[in-house]
Coordinates of N, CA, C and O in Angstrom, one line a residue:
M1186 N 105.4 121.3 437.4 CA 106.3 121.7 436.7 C 106.6 122.7 437.5 O 105.8 123.9 437.7
V1187 N 107.7 123.2 437.1 CA 108.9 124.3 437.8 C 109.2 125.1 436.8 O 110.1 124.5 436.0
R1188 N 108.9 126.3 436.6 CA 109.5 126.9 435.4 C 110.2 128.5 435.7 O 109.3 129.3 436.6
S1189 N 111.4 128.8 435.2 CA 111.8 130.3 435.8 C 112.1 130.9 434.3 O 112.7 130.1 433.7
Q1190 N 111.8 132.0 434.2 CA 112.3 132.9 433.2 C 112.5 134.3 433.2 O 111.9 134.8 434.2
H1191 N 113.8 134.9 433.1 CA 114.5 135.9 433.1 C 114.7 136.8 431.8 O 115.3 136.1 430.8
L1192 N 114.4 138.0 432.1 CA 114.6 138.9 430.5 C 115.4 139.8 431.4 O 115.2 140.7 432.1
Y1193 N 116.8 140.0 430.5 CA 117.8 141.3 430.9 C 117.7 142.1 429.7 O 118.1 141.6 428.7
E1194 N 117.8 143.5 429.9 CA 118.3 144.2 428.6 C 119.1 145.2 429.4 O 119.1 145.8 430.3
S1195 N 120.0 145.7 428.6 CA 120.9 146.3 428.7 C 120.9 147.7 427.4 O 121.0 147.1 426.3
V1196 N 120.7 148.6 427.6 CA 120.9 150.1 426.7 C 122.0 151.1 426.9 O 122.0 151.9 427.8
T1197 N 122.6 151.5 426.2 CA 123.7 152.5 426.1 C 123.2 153.3 424.5 O 123.0 153.1 423.5
S1198 N 123.3 154.8 425.0 CA 123.2 155.5 423.9 C 124.1 156.9 424.3 O 124.5 157.1 425.4
Q1199 N 124.8 157.3 423.0 CA 125.6 158.4 423.0 C 125.2 159.5 422.1 O 125.2 158.9 420.6
K1200 N 124.9 160.7 422.3 CA 124.5 161.6 421.3 C 125.3 162.7 421.2 O 125.6 163.2 422.2
S1201 N 125.3 163.3 419.9 CA 126.1 164.7 419.9 C 125.3 165.4 419.0 O 124.8 165.4 418.1
R1202 N 125.7 166.8 419.3 CA 124.9 168.0 418.3 C 126.1 169.1 418.6 O 126.1 169.7 419.6
K1203 N 126.5 169.8 417.4 CA 127.6 170.5 417.1 C 126.9 172.0 416.3 O 126.4 171.5 415.1
N1204 N 126.7 173.1 416.8 CA 126.6 174.1 415.8 C 127.6 174.9 415.4 O 128.3 175.3 416.6
Y1205 N 127.8 175.5 414.4 CA 128.9 176.3 413.7 C 128.3 177.8 413.2 O 127.6 177.4 412.1
T1206 N 128.9 178.7 413.9 CA 128.1 180.1 413.1 C 129.6 180.7 411.9 O 130.3 180.9 412.9
I1207 N 129.5 180.3 410.7 CA 130.7 180.4 410.0 C 130.6 182.5 410.1 O 131.7 182.9 409.9
S1208 N 129.3 182.8 409.5 CA 129.1 184.0 409.6 C 127.3 184.7 409.8 O 127.0 183.3 410.1
K1209 N 127.2 185.5 409.7 CA 125.5 185.9 409.9 C 124.7 185.2 409.0 O 123.7 184.7 409.4
Q1210 N 125.3 184.9 408.1 CA 124.3 184.3 406.5 C 124.5 182.7 406.7 O 123.8 181.8 406.4
F1211 N 125.7 182.3 407.2 CA 126.2 180.8 406.8 C 126.5 180.1 408.6 O 127.3 180.6 408.9
K1212 N 125.6 178.9 408.5 CA 125.5 178.1 409.7 C 125.8 177.1 409.2 O 125.3 176.3 408.3
I1213 N 126.8 175.8 410.2 CA 126.7 174.3 410.2 C 126.2 173.8 411.2 O 126.6 174.3 412.2
Q1214 N 125.4 172.7 411.0 CA 125.1 172.0 412.0 C 125.6 170.4 411.9 O 125.3 169.9 410.7
F1215 N 126.0 169.6 412.8 CA 126.2 168.3 413.1 C 125.6 167.5 414.0 O 125.8 168.2 415.1
S1216 N 124.9 166.5 413.8 CA 124.5 165.9 414.8 C 124.7 164.4 414.3 O 124.4 164.0 413.5
G1217 N 124.4 163.4 415.7 CA 125.0 162.0 415.6 C 124.9 161.3 416.5 O 124.8 162.0 417.8
G1218 N 124.5 160.2 416.6 CA 124.8 159.1 417.8 C 124.7 157.7 417.2 O 124.4 157.7 416.3
V1219 N 124.8 157.2 418.5 CA 125.0 155.7 419.0 C 124.5 155.1 419.8 O 124.2 155.7 420.7
S1220 N 123.4 154.0 419.6 CA 123.0 153.3 420.6 C 123.3 151.6 420.5 O 123.5 151.1 419.5
N1221 N 123.5 151.0 421.6 CA 123.9 149.8 421.7 C 122.5 149.1 422.5 O 122.5 149.4 423.6
V1222 N 121.8 148.2 422.1 CA 121.0 147.2 422.9 C 121.4 145.9 423.2 O 121.9 145.2 422.0
Q1223 N 120.7 145.3 424.3 CA 121.4 143.8 424.5 C 120.6 143.3 425.1 O 120.0 143.7 426.4
R1224 N 119.8 142.0 424.5 CA 118.9 141.6 425.6 C 119.4 140.0 425.8 O 119.6 139.2 425.1
K1225 N 119.2 139.5 426.8 CA 119.3 138.2 427.2 C 118.1 137.7 427.9 O 117.7 138.3 428.8
N1226 N 117.8 136.3 427.3 CA 116.6 135.7 427.8 C 117.1 134.1 428.2 O 117.8 133.5 427.5
I1227 N 116.8 133.9 429.6 CA 117.3 132.7 430.3 C 115.9 132.1 430.4 O 115.1 132.5 431.3
E1228 N 115.7 130.6 429.9 CA 114.3 130.0 430.5 C 115.0 128.6 431.2 O 115.9 128.4 430.7
D1229 N 114.7 128.8 432.0 CA 115.1 127.1 432.9 C 113.5 126.3 433.3 O 112.9 126.7 434.5
T1230 N 113.5 125.4 433.1 CA 112.0 124.3 433.3 C 112.8 123.4 433.6 O 113.1 122.5 433.3
N1231 N 112.4 123.1 435.0 CA 113.1 121.8 435.7 C 112.3 120.5 435.5 O 112.8 119.5 434.9
I1232 N 111.2 120.1 435.6 CA 110.3 119.1 435.2 C 109.5 119.2 434.4 O 108.4 120.2 434.7
I1233 N 109.4 118.6 433.3 CA 108.2 119.0 432.1 C 107.1 117.6 432.3 O 106.1 118.1 432.4
D1234 N 107.6 116.6 432.3 CA 107.0 115.7 432.2 C 107.3 114.6 433.2 O 107.8 114.6 433.9
S1235 N 106.6 113.3 433.1 CA 106.5 112.2 434.0 C 107.8 111.4 433.5 O 108.2 110.5 434.5
Y1236 N 108.5 111.9 432.6 CA 109.6 111.1 432.4 C 111.0 112.0 432.9 O 112.3 111.8 432.8
N1237 N 110.8 112.9 433.4 CA 111.8 114.0 434.3 C 112.6 114.8 433.4 O 113.6 114.9 433.2
D1238 N 111.9 115.2 432.0 CA 112.6 115.9 431.3 C 113.1 117.2 431.7 O 112.0 117.8 432.2
T1239 N 114.3 117.6 430.9 CA 114.4 119.2 431.5 C 114.8 120.1 430.1 O 114.8 119.4 429.4
Y1240 N 114.4 121.2 430.5 CA 114.9 122.4 429.2 C 115.3 123.5 429.9 O 115.1 124.0 431.0
Y1241 N 116.4 124.1 429.2 CA 117.0 124.9 429.9 C 117.5 125.9 428.3 O 117.8 125.3 427.4
S1242 N 117.3 127.2 428.4 CA 117.4 127.7 427.0 C 118.1 129.4 427.3 O 117.9 129.9 428.4
N1243 N 119.3 129.7 426.5 CA 120.0 130.9 427.1 C 120.2 131.8 425.7 O 121.1 131.3 424.9
E1244 N 119.3 132.8 425.5 CA 119.8 133.5 424.4 C 120.1 135.1 424.2 O 119.3 135.6 425.3
I1245 N 120.7 135.5 423.2 CA 121.1 136.9 423.2 C 121.0 137.2 422.1 O 121.5 136.7 421.1
Y1246 N 120.1 138.5 422.1 CA 120.3 139.4 421.2 C 120.9 141.0 421.2 O 120.8 141.2 422.2
A1247 N 121.6 141.3 420.1 CA 122.3 142.4 420.3 C 122.0 143.3 419.1 O 121.9 142.3 418.0
G1248 N 122.1 144.8 419.1 CA 122.0 145.2 418.0 C 122.6 146.9 418.1 O 122.6 147.4 419.5
T1249 N 123.0 147.4 417.0 CA 123.6 148.9 417.3 C 123.1 149.5 416.2 O 122.6 149.1 415.3
S1250 N 122.5 150.9 416.5 CA 122.1 152.0 415.4 C 123.2 153.0 415.4 O 123.6 153.5 416.5
V1251 N 123.5 153.6 414.2 CA 124.1 154.9 414.1 C 123.3 155.8 413.4 O 123.2 155.3 412.2
T1252 N 123.5 157.0 413.8 CA 123.0 158.0 412.6 C 123.7 159.3 412.8 O 124.4 159.7 414.1
N1253 N 124.3 159.8 411.5 CA 125.1 161.1 411.7 C 124.3 161.8 410.5 O 123.8 161.4 409.4
E1254 N 124.5 163.3 410.5 CA 123.9 164.4 410.0 C 124.7 165.6 409.8 O 124.7 166.2 410.9
L1255 N 124.7 166.0 408.2 CA 125.2 167.5 408.3 C 124.5 168.2 407.5 O 123.7 167.8 406.7
Q1256 N 124.1 169.2 408.2 CA 123.3 170.5 407.7 C 123.7 171.8 407.4 O 124.4 172.2 408.1
L1257 N 123.5 172.4 406.2 CA 124.4 173.4 406.0 C 122.7 174.5 405.7 O 122.4 174.1 405.0
Q1258 N 123.0 175.9 406.1 CA 121.9 176.8 406.1 C 122.6 178.4 405.6 O 124.0 178.6 406.2
Y1259 N 122.3 179.0 404.5 CA 122.6 180.1 403.9 C 121.6 180.9 404.1 O 120.6 180.8 403.1
D1260 N 121.5 182.1 404.6 CA 120.5 183.1 404.6 C 120.9 184.2 403.8 O 122.0 184.8 404.3
L1261 N 119.9 184.7 402.9 CA 120.1 186.3 402.2 C 119.1 186.9 402.4 O 118.5 186.6 403.3
K1262 N 119.1 188.2 401.9 CA 118.2 188.8 402.2 C 116.4 188.5 401.8 O 115.8 188.5 402.8
N1263 N 116.4 187.9 400.8 CA 115.0 187.2 400.3 C 115.2 186.0 400.2 O 113.9 185.4 399.4
I1264 N 116.3 185.1 400.3 CA 116.4 183.5 399.9 C 117.2 183.0 401.2 O 118.0 183.5 401.8
S1265 N 116.4 182.0 401.9 CA 116.9 181.0 402.5 C 117.1 179.5 402.0 O 116.4 178.9 401.6
L1266 N 118.4 179.2 402.2 CA 119.0 177.7 401.4 C 119.2 177.2 402.5 O 120.0 177.2 403.3
I1267 N 118.8 175.9 402.6 CA 119.2 174.6 403.4 C 119.7 173.5 402.6 O 118.7 173.1 401.9
A1268 N 120.5 172.6 403.0 CA 121.0 171.3 402.3 C 121.9 170.6 403.1 O 122.3 171.0 404.1
G1269 N 121.5 169.2 403.2 CA 122.2 168.3 404.0 C 122.2 167.0 403.6 O 121.7 166.8 402.5
G1270 N 122.7 166.1 404.4 CA 123.0 164.6 404.1 C 123.4 164.0 405.1 O 123.7 164.4 406.3
G1271 N 122.7 162.6 405.7 CA 123.3 161.9 406.4 C 123.0 160.5 406.4 O 123.1 159.8 404.8
M1272 N 123.4 159.3 407.2 CA 123.3 158.3 407.2 C 122.6 157.8 408.3 O 123.2 158.0 409.5
Y1273 N 122.3 156.4 408.2 CA 121.7 155.8 409.4 C 122.0 154.2 408.9 O 121.9 153.7 407.9
S1274 N 122.8 153.5 410.0 CA 122.9 152.3 409.8 C 122.3 151.3 410.9 O 122.4 152.0 412.3
E1275 N 121.8 150.6 411.4 CA 121.6 149.5 412.1 C 122.3 148.0 411.8 O 122.5 147.4 410.9
T1276 N 122.7 147.4 412.7 CA 123.4 145.9 412.8 C 122.3 145.1 413.8 O 122.0 145.7 414.9
M1277 N 122.2 143.6 413.9 CA 122.1 142.8 414.8 C 122.5 141.4 414.3 O 122.7 140.8 414.0
T1278 N 122.6 141.0 416.0 CA 122.9 139.3 416.1 C 122.2 139.0 417.0 O 121.6 139.4 417.8
Q1279 N 122.2 137.7 417.2 CA 121.5 136.6 417.8 C 122.3 135.6 418.0 O 122.5 134.9 417.2
S1280 N 122.2 134.7 419.1 CA 122.7 133.3 419.5 C 122.2 133.1 420.9 O 121.5 133.8 421.2
G1281 N 122.1 131.8 420.7 CA 121.9 130.9 422.1 C 122.0 129.4 421.6 O 122.8 129.0 421.1
V1282 N 121.7 128.9 423.0 CA 121.9 127.9 423.3 C 120.6 127.3 424.0 O 120.1 127.8 424.7
S1283 N 120.0 126.0 423.5 CA 119.3 124.9 424.2 C 119.5 123.6 424.7 O 120.5 123.0 424.0
D1284 N 119.3 123.5 425.9 CA 119.5 121.8 426.5 C 118.2 121.2 426.9 O 117.4 121.7 427.6
Y1285 N 117.5 120.3 426.1 CA 116.6 119.6 426.4 C 116.8 118.0 426.6 O 117.1 117.2 425.9
S1286 N 117.1 117.9 428.1 CA 117.1 116.7 428.6 C 118.8 116.0 428.2 O 118.6 114.9 427.9
G1287 N 119.7 117.2 427.9 CA 120.9 116.3 427.7 C 121.5 116.6 425.9 O 122.2 116.6 425.4
Y1288 N 119.8 116.9 425.4 CA 120.3 117.0 424.0 C 120.6 118.7 423.8 O 119.6 119.5 424.0
I1289 N 121.7 119.1 423.4 CA 122.1 120.5 423.3 C 122.1 120.8 421.8 O 122.5 120.3 420.6
S1290 N 121.6 122.0 421.6 CA 121.6 122.5 420.3 C 121.9 124.3 420.4 O 121.7 124.8 421.5
T1291 N 122.8 124.6 419.5 CA 122.9 126.0 419.5 C 123.1 126.7 418.1 O 122.6 125.8 417.1
N1292 N 122.4 127.9 418.2 CA 122.4 128.6 416.9 C 122.6 130.0 417.1 O 123.1 130.5 418.5
S1293 N 123.3 130.5 415.9 CA 123.8 131.6 415.6 C 123.5 132.5 414.2 O 123.5 131.6 413.2
M1294 N 122.7 133.8 414.4 CA 122.4 134.1 413.0 C 123.9 135.3 413.1 O 124.0 135.8 411.5
D1295 N 124.7 135.3 413.5 CA 125.9 136.2 413.4 C 126.8 136.2 411.8 O 127.1 137.2 411.2
S1296 N 126.7 134.9 411.3 CA 127.5 134.8 410.1 C 126.5 135.4 408.9 O 126.8 135.6 407.8
L1297 N 125.3 135.7 409.4 CA 124.3 136.5 408.3 C 124.7 137.9 407.9 O 124.1 138.5 407.2
N1298 N 125.6 138.5 409.1 CA 126.0 139.8 409.1 C 124.8 140.9 408.7 O 124.4 141.5 407.4
Q1299 N 123.6 140.8 409.6 CA 122.5 141.2 409.4 C 122.5 142.9 409.5 O 123.1 143.3 410.6
Q1300 N 122.3 143.9 408.2 CA 122.3 145.1 408.9 C 121.6 145.9 407.3 O 121.3 145.4 406.7
Q1301 N 121.5 146.9 407.7 CA 120.2 148.1 406.8 C 121.5 149.2 407.1 O 121.7 149.7 408.1
N1302 N 121.7 149.7 405.8 CA 122.0 151.4 405.7 C 121.4 152.0 404.7 O 120.5 151.5 403.9
T1303 N 121.1 153.3 405.1 CA 120.2 154.3 404.7 C 121.1 155.6 404.5 O 121.6 156.2 405.5
D1304 N 121.4 156.3 403.2 CA 122.0 157.5 403.0 C 120.9 158.2 402.5 O 120.1 157.8 401.5
Y1305 N 120.9 159.8 402.9 CA 120.0 160.1 402.4 C 120.5 161.9 402.2 O 121.7 162.2 403.0
G1306 N 119.9 162.7 401.2 CA 120.2 164.1 401.2 C 118.8 164.9 400.8 O 118.0 164.5 400.6
Y1307 N 119.0 166.1 401.2 CA 117.9 167.0 401.1 C 118.3 168.5 400.5 O 119.6 168.8 400.9
A1308 N 117.6 169.3 399.8 CA 118.0 170.7 400.2 C 116.4 171.4 399.9 O 115.5 170.7 399.4
Q1309 N 116.7 172.7 400.0 CA 115.6 173.2 400.1 C 115.7 175.1 399.9 O 116.7 175.3 400.5
A1310 N 115.0 175.5 399.1 CA 115.3 177.2 398.9 C 113.8 177.7 399.2 O 112.7 177.2 398.7
D1311 N 114.1 178.6 400.3 CA 112.6 179.6 400.7 C 112.8 180.9 400.0 O 113.7 181.5 400.3
I1312 N 112.2 181.4 399.3 CA 112.4 182.5 398.4 C 111.2 183.4 398.7 O 110.0 183.0 398.4
N1313 N 111.2 184.4 399.1 CA 110.2 185.3 399.4 C 110.0 186.2 398.1 O 110.8 186.5 397.3
G1314 N 108.4 186.5 398.2 CA 107.8 187.1 396.9 C 108.5 188.5 396.2 O 108.5 188.8 395.1
T1315 N 109.2 189.2 397.3 CA 109.8 190.6 396.9 C 110.7 190.2 396.0 O 111.4 191.6 395.0
L1316 N 111.3 189.4 395.9 CA 112.6 189.0 394.9 C 111.9 189.0 393.4 O 112.3 189.5 392.5
I1317 N 110.3 189.0 393.2 CA 109.8 188.9 392.0 C 109.2 190.7 392.2 O 109.6 191.4 391.2
N1318 N 108.7 190.7 393.1 CA 107.8 192.2 393.3 C 107.4 192.3 394.5 O 107.2 191.5 395.4
E1319 N 107.7 193.6 395.1 CA 107.6 194.4 396.4 C 106.2 194.0 396.8 O 105.9 193.6 398.2
K1320 N 105.1 194.1 395.9 CA 103.6 193.8 396.3 C 103.5 192.4 396.6 O 102.5 192.1 397.4
L1321 N 104.5 191.3 396.4 CA 104.4 190.2 396.8 C 105.1 189.6 398.1 O 105.5 188.4 398.4
K1322 N 105.5 190.6 399.1 CA 106.0 190.3 400.2 C 105.4 189.1 401.1 O 106.4 188.9 401.9
K1323 N 104.0 189.2 401.1 CA 103.4 188.3 402.1 C 103.7 186.9 401.6 O 103.1 186.0 402.3
L1324 N 104.1 186.5 400.3 CA 103.9 185.5 399.9 C 105.5 185.0 399.8 O 106.8 185.6 399.6
D1325 N 105.7 183.3 400.2 CA 107.1 182.5 400.2 C 106.6 181.8 398.9 O 105.4 180.9 399.0
F1326 N 107.6 181.2 398.4 CA 107.7 180.3 397.4 C 108.9 179.1 397.8 O 109.9 179.7 398.1
I1327 N 108.4 178.2 398.3 CA 109.6 176.9 398.9 C 109.4 175.7 397.8 O 108.3 175.3 397.4
I1328 N 110.7 175.5 397.7 CA 110.8 174.4 396.8 C 112.1 173.5 397.4 O 113.1 173.8 397.9
G1329 N 112.0 172.2 397.2 CA 112.8 171.4 398.2 C 112.5 169.9 397.6 O 111.8 169.8 396.7
G1330 N 114.0 169.1 397.8 CA 113.9 167.8 397.3 C 114.7 166.8 398.3 O 115.0 167.7 399.0
R1331 N 114.3 165.6 398.2 CA 114.9 164.6 399.1 C 115.3 163.6 398.2 O 114.4 162.7 397.6
F1332 N 116.1 162.8 398.7 CA 116.6 161.6 398.1 C 117.2 160.6 399.3 O 117.8 161.0 400.3
S1333 N 116.7 159.3 399.3 CA 117.4 158.5 400.1 C 117.6 156.8 399.4 O 117.2 156.6 398.4
Q1334 N 118.8 156.0 399.7 CA 119.0 154.7 399.2 C 119.4 153.8 400.2 O 119.8 154.0 401.2

């Protein structure tokens, strides 16, 4: 039996981050990125058994992920506020062809439109104790929340 198998992978990524200072107290930050991945698997087996059956397979797997986030930060003397939100998305496809001694089969999961999307948001307030009483200067109160869907 002679068998050869090859796996090829290709990955491309692009990322970006931008910071904007509107004033001494107010800042905006945007970050995002895109990644594409493709894997190709080729399997070629020349002689499998005494009947000289052959097998060949070629499959391609591809996926994309995208992420974006916007964050706002506002600082006052005794309070710091942070709020933001973003999204994350993934897609995936798969297709292939197999040939077993002349019997050809193809498969494709592209019509399933496989994807995942997540949206999220968050907020946090950091309050220094001096807002309540000067004796509480070394104490910070932090409250925050997050949601995703």
